[in-house]
PDB file of C-alpha atoms and ligand atoms in Angstrom:
ATOM      1  CA  MET A   1       0.102  -0.144   0.047  1.00  0.00           C
ATOM      2  CA  VAL A   2       2.653   2.559   0.981  1.00  0.00           C
ATOM      3  CA  THR A   3       4.387   1.580  -2.506  1.00  0.00           C
ATOM      4  CA  GLN A   4       0.973   2.768  -4.002  1.00  0.00           C
ATOM      5  CA  MET A   5       0.796   6.045  -2.379  1.00  0.00           C
ATOM      6  CA  GLU A   6       4.370   7.255  -2.515  1.00  0.00           C
ATOM      7  CA  PRO A   7       5.927   5.822  -5.540  1.00  0.00           C
ATOM      8  CA  GLU A   8       8.251   8.792  -5.893  1.00  0.00           C
ATOM      9  CA  THR A   9       9.910   8.351  -2.400  1.00  0.00           C
ATOM     10  CA  ASP A  10      10.355   4.801  -3.006  1.00  0.00           C
ATOM     11  CA  ILE A  11      11.855   4.892  -6.352  1.00  0.00           C
ATOM     12  CA  ALA A  12      14.139   7.860  -5.588  1.00  0.00           C
ATOM     13  CA  ALA A  13      15.541   5.725  -2.439  1.00  0.00           C
ATOM     14  CA  ASN A  14      15.787   2.502  -4.421  1.00  0.00           C
ATOM     15  CA  LEU A  15      17.848   4.235  -7.246  1.00  0.00           C
ATOM     16  CA  ALA A  16      20.027   5.913  -4.508  1.00  0.00           C
ATOM     17  CA  GLY A  17      20.589   2.354  -3.153  1.00  0.00           C
ATOM     18  CA  VAL A  18      21.237   0.673  -6.389  1.00  0.00           C
ATOM     19  CA  ILE A  19      23.723   3.432  -7.192  1.00  0.00           C
ATOM     20  CA  GLU A  20      25.492   3.148  -4.011  1.00  0.00           C
ATOM     21  CA  ARG A  21      25.764  -0.787  -4.384  1.00  0.00           C
ATOM     22  CA  ILE A  22      27.229  -0.229  -7.974  1.00  0.00           C
ATOM     23  CA  ALA A  23      29.937   2.264  -6.477  1.00  0.00           C
ATOM     24  CA  GLU A  24      30.585  -0.548  -3.870  1.00  0.00           C
ATOM     25  CA  ALA A  25      30.899  -3.503  -6.208  1.00  0.00           C
ATOM     26  CA  ALA A  26      33.085  -1.249  -8.574  1.00  0.00           C
ATOM     27  CA  ALA A  27      35.417  -0.394  -5.656  1.00  0.00           C
ATOM     28  CA  ALA A  28      35.597  -4.037  -4.529  1.00  0.00           C
ATOM     29  CA  ALA A  29      36.476  -4.989  -8.144  1.00  0.00           C
ATOM     30  CA  ASP A  30      39.217  -2.034  -8.175  1.00  0.00           C
ATOM     31  CA  ARG A  31      37.508  -0.190 -10.846  1.00  0.00           C
ATOM     32  CA  PRO A  32      36.570   3.565 -10.856  1.00  0.00           C
ATOM     33  CA  PRO A  33      32.838   4.228 -10.195  1.00  0.00           C
ATOM     34  CA  GLY A  34      32.468   6.065 -13.236  1.00  0.00           C
ATOM     35  CA  ASP A  35      33.142   2.848 -15.111  1.00  0.00           C
ATOM     36  CA  VAL A  36      29.785   1.640 -14.676  1.00  0.00           C
ATOM     37  CA  THR A  37      26.313   3.112 -15.969  1.00  0.00           C
ATOM     38  CA  LEU A  38      23.071   2.098 -14.511  1.00  0.00           C
ATOM     39  CA  VAL A  39      20.489   1.560 -17.060  1.00  0.00           C
ATOM     40  CA  ALA A  40      17.059   1.785 -15.115  1.00  0.00           C
ATOM     41  CA  VAL A  41      14.761  -0.303 -16.823  1.00  0.00           C
ATOM     42  CA  GLY A  42      11.026   1.037 -16.600  1.00  0.00           C
ATOM     43  CA  LYS A  43       9.604  -1.580 -18.903  1.00  0.00           C
ATOM     44  CA  SER A  44       5.990  -2.496 -17.809  1.00  0.00           C
ATOM     45  CA  HIS A  45       6.045   0.330 -15.387  1.00  0.00           C
ATOM     46  CA  PRO A  46       3.688   3.344 -16.246  1.00  0.00           C
ATOM     47  CA  ALA A  47       5.325   6.676 -17.393  1.00  0.00           C
ATOM     48  CA  GLY A  48       4.651   8.228 -13.994  1.00  0.00           C
ATOM     49  CA  ARG A  49       6.803   5.916 -12.134  1.00  0.00           C
ATOM     50  CA  VAL A  50       9.624   6.486 -14.751  1.00  0.00           C
ATOM     51  CA  ARG A  51       8.934  10.324 -14.355  1.00  0.00           C
ATOM     52  CA  ALA A  52       9.727   9.789 -10.670  1.00  0.00           C
ATOM     53  CA  ALA A  53      13.299   8.439 -11.494  1.00  0.00           C
ATOM     54  CA  LEU A  54      13.763  11.483 -13.982  1.00  0.00           C
ATOM     55  CA  GLU A  55      12.677  13.846 -11.132  1.00  0.00           C
ATOM     56  CA  ALA A  56      15.165  12.206  -8.748  1.00  0.00           C
ATOM     57  CA  GLY A  57      17.693  13.176 -11.381  1.00  0.00           C
ATOM     58  CA  TYR A  58      18.344  10.065 -13.291  1.00  0.00           C
ATOM     59  CA  ARG A  59      18.931  10.086 -16.914  1.00  0.00           C
ATOM     60  CA  VAL A  60      19.618   6.902 -18.389  1.00  0.00           C
ATOM     61  CA  PHE A  61      16.697   4.448 -19.064  1.00  0.00           C
ATOM     62  CA  GLY A  62      15.889   1.104 -20.689  1.00  0.00           C
ATOM     63  CA  GLU A  63      12.709  -0.114 -22.414  1.00  0.00           C
ATOM     64  CA  ASN A  64      12.202  -3.408 -24.024  1.00  0.00           C
ATOM     65  CA  ARG A  65       9.707  -2.824 -26.324  1.00  0.00           C
ATOM     66  CA  VAL A  66       9.450  -0.312 -28.840  1.00  0.00           C
ATOM     67  CA  GLN A  67       5.498   0.159 -29.059  1.00  0.00           C
ATOM     68  CA  GLU A  68       5.580   0.821 -25.145  1.00  0.00           C
ATOM     69  CA  ALA A  69       8.517   2.932 -25.449  1.00  0.00           C
ATOM     70  CA  GLU A  70       6.572   5.010 -27.841  1.00  0.00           C
ATOM     71  CA  GLU A  71       3.656   5.647 -25.858  1.00  0.00           C
ATOM     72  CA  LYS A  72       5.693   6.281 -22.852  1.00  0.00           C
ATOM     73  CA  TRP A  73       8.708   8.122 -23.832  1.00  0.00           C
ATOM     74  CA  PRO A  74       8.032  11.204 -26.437  1.00  0.00           C
ATOM     75  CA  ASP A  75       6.436  13.255 -23.211  1.00  0.00           C
ATOM     76  CA  LEU A  76       9.438  12.267 -21.055  1.00  0.00           C
ATOM     77  CA  LYS A  77      11.942  13.211 -23.422  1.00  0.00           C
ATOM     78  CA  ALA A  78      10.351  16.566 -24.152  1.00  0.00           C
ATOM     79  CA  ALA A  79      10.507  17.048 -20.324  1.00  0.00           C
ATOM     80  CA  PHE A  80      13.864  15.720 -19.899  1.00  0.00           C
ATOM     81  CA  PRO A  81      15.703  16.290 -23.174  1.00  0.00           C
ATOM     82  CA  GLU A  82      19.221  14.957 -21.660  1.00  0.00           C
ATOM     83  CA  ALA A  83      17.618  11.587 -20.735  1.00  0.00           C
ATOM     84  CA  ARG A  84      19.135   8.808 -22.865  1.00  0.00           C
ATOM     85  CA  LEU A  85      17.155   5.581 -23.831  1.00  0.00           C
ATOM     86  CA  HIS A  86      18.424   1.998 -24.565  1.00  0.00           C
ATOM     87  CA  LEU A  87      16.289  -0.513 -26.155  1.00  0.00           C
ATOM     88  CA  ILE A  88      17.237  -3.435 -24.444  1.00  0.00           C
ATOM     89  CA  GLY A  89      14.506  -6.049 -26.275  1.00  0.00           C
ATOM     90  CA  PRO A  90      14.203  -7.749 -29.384  1.00  0.00           C
ATOM     91  CA  LEU A  91      14.014  -5.588 -32.402  1.00  0.00           C
ATOM     92  CA  GLN A  92      11.963  -6.634 -35.505  1.00  0.00           C
ATOM     93  CA  SER A  93      13.084  -5.300 -38.961  1.00  0.00           C
ATOM     94  CA  ASN A  94       9.802  -3.596 -39.292  1.00  0.00           C
ATOM     95  CA  LYS A  95      10.118  -1.372 -36.329  1.00  0.00           C
ATOM     96  CA  VAL A  96      13.591  -0.087 -37.284  1.00  0.00           C
ATOM     97  CA  HIS A  97      12.555   3.031 -38.500  1.00  0.00           C
ATOM     98  CA  ARG A  98      10.792   3.884 -35.155  1.00  0.00           C
ATOM     99  CA  ALA A  99      13.476   2.437 -33.040  1.00  0.00           C
ATOM    100  CA  VAL A 100      16.277   4.506 -34.589  1.00  0.00           C
ATOM    101  CA  ALA A 101      14.009   7.439 -34.056  1.00  0.00           C
ATOM    102  CA  LEU A 102      13.323   7.064 -30.412  1.00  0.00           C
ATOM    103  CA  PHE A 103      16.405   5.474 -28.787  1.00  0.00           C
ATOM    104  CA  ASP A 104      19.827   6.371 -28.332  1.00  0.00           C
ATOM    105  CA  VAL A 105      21.387   3.000 -27.937  1.00  0.00           C
ATOM    106  CA  ILE A 106      20.203  -0.482 -29.510  1.00  0.00           C
ATOM    107  CA  GLU A 107      21.347  -3.051 -27.181  1.00  0.00           C
ATOM    108  CA  SER A 108      20.020  -5.788 -29.405  1.00  0.00           C
ATOM    109  CA  VAL A 109      21.518  -6.192 -32.722  1.00  0.00           C
ATOM    110  CA  ASP A 110      21.531  -9.835 -33.240  1.00  0.00           C
ATOM    111  CA  ARG A 111      21.054 -11.001 -36.942  1.00  0.00           C
ATOM    112  CA  PRO A 112      22.249  -9.739 -40.346  1.00  0.00           C
ATOM    113  CA  LYS A 113      18.740  -8.939 -41.615  1.00  0.00           C
ATOM    114  CA  LEU A 114      18.208  -6.466 -38.711  1.00  0.00           C
ATOM    115  CA  ALA A 115      21.878  -5.346 -39.120  1.00  0.00           C
ATOM    116  CA  ARG A 116      21.172  -4.285 -42.742  1.00  0.00           C
ATOM    117  CA  SER A 117      17.958  -2.632 -41.858  1.00  0.00           C
ATOM    118  CA  LEU A 118      19.688  -0.613 -39.315  1.00  0.00           C
ATOM    119  CA  ALA A 119      22.440   0.629 -41.661  1.00  0.00           C
ATOM    120  CA  ARG A 120      20.051   1.596 -44.183  1.00  0.00           C
ATOM    121  CA  GLU A 121      18.031   3.531 -41.534  1.00  0.00           C
ATOM    122  CA  MET A 122      21.068   5.305 -40.374  1.00  0.00           C
ATOM    123  CA  GLU A 123      22.320   6.253 -43.791  1.00  0.00           C
ATOM    124  CA  THR A 124      18.748   7.688 -44.632  1.00  0.00           C
ATOM    125  CA  THR A 125      18.209   9.596 -41.414  1.00  0.00           C
ATOM    126  CA  GLY A 126      21.863  10.410 -40.059  1.00  0.00           C
ATOM    127  CA  ARG A 127      20.965   9.348 -36.822  1.00  0.00           C
ATOM    128  CA  ARG A 128      22.992   6.968 -35.607  1.00  0.00           C
ATOM    129  CA  PRO A 129      22.196   5.276 -31.874  1.00  0.00           C
ATOM    130  CA  ASP A 130      25.379   3.229 -30.417  1.00  0.00           C
ATOM    131  CA  CYS A 131      24.961  -0.301 -31.320  1.00  0.00           C
ATOM    132  CA  LEU A 132      25.403  -3.556 -28.973  1.00  0.00           C
ATOM    133  CA  ILE A 133      25.409  -6.918 -30.343  1.00  0.00           C
ATOM    134  CA  GLN A 134      23.524  -9.185 -28.249  1.00  0.00           C
ATOM    135  CA  ILE A 135      25.116 -12.865 -27.651  1.00  0.00           C
ATOM    136  CA  ASN A 136      23.019 -15.984 -26.653  1.00  0.00           C
ATOM    137  CA  THR A 137      25.759 -16.884 -24.381  1.00  0.00           C
ATOM    138  CA  GLY A 138      23.508 -19.772 -23.094  1.00  0.00           C
ATOM    139  CA  GLU A 139      23.032 -21.086 -26.615  1.00  0.00           C
ATOM    140  CA  GLU A 140      19.067 -21.200 -25.816  1.00  0.00           C
ATOM    141  CA  PRO A 141      16.880 -21.822 -28.662  1.00  0.00           C
ATOM    142  CA  GLN A 142      14.189 -19.422 -27.492  1.00  0.00           C
ATOM    143  CA  LYS A 143      16.290 -16.508 -26.899  1.00  0.00           C
ATOM    144  CA  ALA A 144      17.372 -13.598 -28.925  1.00  0.00           C
ATOM    145  CA  GLY A 145      21.139 -13.252 -29.627  1.00  0.00           C
ATOM    146  CA  VAL A 146      23.894 -14.377 -31.619  1.00  0.00           C
ATOM    147  CA  PRO A 147      25.304 -17.779 -30.960  1.00  0.00           C
ATOM    148  CA  PRO A 148      28.820 -17.421 -29.348  1.00  0.00           C
ATOM    149  CA  GLU A 149      30.407 -19.288 -32.345  1.00  0.00           C
ATOM    150  CA  ASP A 150      29.022 -16.921 -34.826  1.00  0.00           C
ATOM    151  CA  ALA A 151      29.835 -13.639 -32.917  1.00  0.00           C
ATOM    152  CA  ASP A 152      33.071 -12.684 -34.301  1.00  0.00           C
ATOM    153  CA  GLU A 153      32.112 -12.941 -37.730  1.00  0.00           C
ATOM    154  CA  PHE A 154      28.981 -11.140 -37.114  1.00  0.00           C
ATOM    155  CA  ILE A 155      30.609  -8.630 -34.916  1.00  0.00           C
ATOM    156  CA  GLY A 156      32.878  -7.997 -38.272  1.00  0.00           C
ATOM    157  CA  VAL A 157      30.039  -7.617 -40.604  1.00  0.00           C
ATOM    158  CA  CYS A 158      28.511  -4.926 -38.764  1.00  0.00           C
ATOM    159  CA  ARG A 159      31.465  -2.927 -37.922  1.00  0.00           C
ATOM    160  CA  ASP A 160      33.334  -3.316 -41.304  1.00  0.00           C
ATOM    161  CA  GLU A 161      30.786  -4.200 -43.918  1.00  0.00           C
ATOM    162  CA  LEU A 162      27.692  -2.219 -42.636  1.00  0.00           C
ATOM    163  CA  ALA A 163      29.787   0.604 -40.834  1.00  0.00           C
ATOM    164  CA  LEU A 164      27.327   0.407 -37.571  1.00  0.00           C
ATOM    165  CA  PRO A 165      28.167   2.327 -34.578  1.00  0.00           C
ATOM    166  CA  VAL A 166      29.169  -1.077 -32.713  1.00  0.00           C
ATOM    167  CA  ARG A 167      30.363  -0.231 -29.248  1.00  0.00           C
ATOM    168  CA  GLY A 168      30.218  -3.521 -27.451  1.00  0.00           C
ATOM    169  CA  LEU A 169      28.263  -6.423 -26.263  1.00  0.00           C
ATOM    170  CA  MET A 170      25.023  -7.392 -24.426  1.00  0.00           C
ATOM    171  CA  CYS A 171      23.972 -10.848 -22.783  1.00  0.00           C
ATOM    172  CA  ILE A 172      20.963 -12.070 -20.904  1.00  0.00           C
ATOM    173  CA  PRO A 173      22.403 -15.406 -19.126  1.00  0.00           C
ATOM    174  CA  PRO A 174      20.097 -18.406 -18.623  1.00  0.00           C
ATOM    175  CA  LEU A 175      17.563 -17.852 -15.658  1.00  0.00           C
ATOM    176  CA  HIS A 176      18.859 -20.884 -13.516  1.00  0.00           C
ATOM    177  CA  GLU A 177      22.541 -20.851 -14.700  1.00  0.00           C
ATOM    178  CA  GLU A 178      25.449 -19.694 -12.550  1.00  0.00           C
ATOM    179  CA  PRO A 179      25.869 -15.930 -14.460  1.00  0.00           C
ATOM    180  CA  SER A 180      29.469 -15.565 -13.945  1.00  0.00           C
ATOM    181  CA  LEU A 181      30.543 -18.122 -16.583  1.00  0.00           C
ATOM    182  CA  HIS A 182      28.260 -16.114 -19.281  1.00  0.00           C
ATOM    183  CA  PHE A 183      29.513 -12.748 -18.079  1.00  0.00           C
ATOM    184  CA  ALA A 184      33.383 -14.185 -18.589  1.00  0.00           C
ATOM    185  CA  LEU A 185      32.520 -15.434 -21.881  1.00  0.00           C
ATOM    186  CA  LEU A 186      30.818 -12.121 -23.040  1.00  0.00           C
ATOM    187  CA  ARG A 187      33.952 -10.324 -21.638  1.00  0.00           C
ATOM    188  CA  GLU A 188      36.159 -12.768 -23.461  1.00  0.00           C
ATOM    189  CA  ILE A 189      34.442 -12.262 -26.940  1.00  0.00           C
ATOM    190  CA  ALA A 190      34.719  -8.485 -26.486  1.00  0.00           C
ATOM    191  CA  ARG A 191      38.360  -8.374 -25.682  1.00  0.00           C
ATOM    192  CA  ARG A 192      39.016 -10.565 -28.604  1.00  0.00           C
ATOM    193  CA  ASN A 193      37.091  -8.016 -31.007  1.00  0.00           C
ATOM    194  CA  GLY A 194      38.238  -4.734 -29.360  1.00  0.00           C
ATOM    195  CA  LEU A 195      35.059  -3.537 -27.994  1.00  0.00           C
ATOM    196  CA  ASP A 196      34.616  -1.778 -24.567  1.00  0.00           C
ATOM    197  CA  VAL A 197      30.948  -1.668 -23.770  1.00  0.00           C
ATOM    198  CA  LEU A 198      29.732  -4.803 -21.753  1.00  0.00           C
ATOM    199  CA  SER A 199      25.948  -4.701 -20.897  1.00  0.00           C
ATOM    200  CA  MET A 200      25.540  -7.536 -18.526  1.00  0.00           C
ATOM    201  CA  GLY A 201      23.723  -7.950 -15.189  1.00  0.00           C
ATOM    202  CA  MET A 202      20.527  -7.154 -14.074  1.00  0.00           C
ATOM    203  CA  SER A 203      18.840  -6.792 -10.383  1.00  0.00           C
ATOM    204  CA  ALA A 204      19.524 -10.330  -9.107  1.00  0.00           C
ATOM    205  CA  ASP A 205      23.489 -10.389 -10.314  1.00  0.00           C
ATOM    206  CA  PHE A 206      24.401  -7.031 -11.314  1.00  0.00           C
ATOM    207  CA  GLU A 207      27.343  -6.866  -8.537  1.00  0.00           C
ATOM    208  CA  ILE A 208      28.719 -10.128 -10.135  1.00  0.00           C
ATOM    209  CA  ALA A 209      28.653  -8.821 -13.551  1.00  0.00           C
ATOM    210  CA  ILE A 210      30.591  -5.754 -12.428  1.00  0.00           C
ATOM    211  CA  ARG A 211      32.983  -7.878 -10.882  1.00  0.00           C
ATOM    212  CA  PHE A 212      33.222  -9.420 -14.360  1.00  0.00           C
ATOM    213  CA  GLY A 213      33.700  -6.346 -16.142  1.00  0.00           C
ATOM    214  CA  ALA A 214      30.296  -5.042 -17.000  1.00  0.00           C
ATOM    215  CA  THR A 215      30.049  -1.276 -18.069  1.00  0.00           C
ATOM    216  CA  LEU A 216      26.263  -0.982 -18.102  1.00  0.00           C
ATOM    217  CA  VAL A 217      24.097  -2.859 -15.793  1.00  0.00           C
ATOM    218  CA  ARG A 218      20.183  -3.191 -16.538  1.00  0.00           C
ATOM    219  CA  VAL A 219      18.331  -3.062 -13.364  1.00  0.00           C
ATOM    220  CA  GLY A 220      14.349  -2.801 -13.112  1.00  0.00           C
ATOM    221  CA  THR A 221      13.002  -4.598 -10.092  1.00  0.00           C
ATOM    222  CA  ALA A 222      15.499  -3.274  -7.706  1.00  0.00           C
ATOM    223  CA  ILE A 223      14.251   0.267  -8.525  1.00  0.00           C
ATOM    224  CA  PHE A 224      10.666   0.233  -9.703  1.00  0.00           C
ATOM    225  CA  GLY A 225       9.479  -2.759  -7.684  1.00  0.00           C
ATOM    226  CA  PRO A 226       7.814  -5.855  -9.179  1.00  0.00           C
ATOM    227  CA  ARG A 227       6.365  -5.428 -12.703  1.00  0.00           C
ATOM    228  CA  PRO A 228       2.848  -5.270 -12.773  1.00  0.00           C
ATOM    229  CA  PRO A 229       1.495  -8.573 -14.430  1.00  0.00           C
ATOM    230  CA  LEU A 230      -0.905  -6.852 -17.200  1.00  0.00           C
ATOM    231  CA  ASN A 231       1.023  -5.681 -20.270  1.00  0.00           C
ATOM    232  CA  ARG A 232       3.817  -7.668 -19.548  1.00  0.00           C
ATOM    233  CA  ASP A 233       5.965  -9.844 -22.297  1.00  0.00           C
TER     234      ASP A 233
HETATM  235  C1  PLP B 301      13.810  -6.725 -17.710  1.00  0.00           C
HETATM  236  C2  PLP B 301      14.843  -6.449 -18.009  1.00  0.00           C
HETATM  237  C3  PLP B 301      15.792  -6.200 -17.179  1.00  0.00           C
HETATM  238  C4  PLP B 301      16.019  -5.971 -15.750  1.00  0.00           C
HETATM  239  O1  PLP B 301      15.563  -6.950 -15.022  1.00  0.00           O
HETATM  240  P1  PLP B 301      15.322  -6.738 -13.458  1.00  0.00           P
HETATM  241  O2  PLP B 301      15.501  -8.248 -13.091  1.00  0.00           O
HETATM  242  O3  PLP B 301      13.951  -6.391 -13.458  1.00  0.00           O
HETATM  243  O4  PLP B 301      16.190  -5.906 -12.989  1.00  0.00           O
HETATM  244  C5  PLP B 301      17.368  -6.240 -17.713  1.00  0.00           C
HETATM  245  N1  PLP B 301      17.617  -6.687 -19.080  1.00  0.00           N
HETATM  246  C6  PLP B 301      16.472  -6.965 -20.038  1.00  0.00           C
HETATM  247  C7  PLP B 301      17.001  -7.568 -21.414  1.00  0.00           C
HETATM  248  C8  PLP B 301      15.402  -7.143 -19.550  1.00  0.00           C
HETATM  249  O5  PLP B 301      14.383  -7.441 -20.372  1.00  0.00           O
END
């Protein structure tokens, strides 16, 4: 009930707590605090809760669906023009136009057809959101992402042939597996391809991800609370 009545207070306090835990995890890993950026994941939460985080001073956010982001974000971006928005969910080729218009970072580039559509759209519009390549480190058939064994070749195509602004890699480890093996694998693929950005770690495991070199952690529940069941993927 308190959550319902005072979402702003809650969210500001949760946000401060997560930011502090990130700083502590970075320090424990001998990394400068500025190395790790929190992506506050507002998916499935109403715009008002995301606005509370913006009003608390936070500026980097993630959404996993283009349509939902289009419903929430134009007004929020108008009110907070410095806000940066990451797409962290799967992107269909027919939504590339809308995604490139709205997002500042696309974390889910994972197949040649999508990469080609993105390259064409960036060429036409001149808008060039940073791109991360999503790697399916657990090789789960139902999950998006490039299989690890195809990663080097796909990164090469995106960077060299299509000239996409590829900055790094993203992964979502299998739910019930020890995440550190997946984080280490992502770090190794990034290292051998000369990529700096590692988007890995969520509410349950972001401290471990930071130990393994995460530069972006995507945290939803620990900031905004449990997601409402309606309207969820
Ligand atoms: C929902 C989501 C998150 C955040 O998950 P929490 O466990 O709520 O922190 C992170 N990454 C992706 C890709 C997501 O879809």
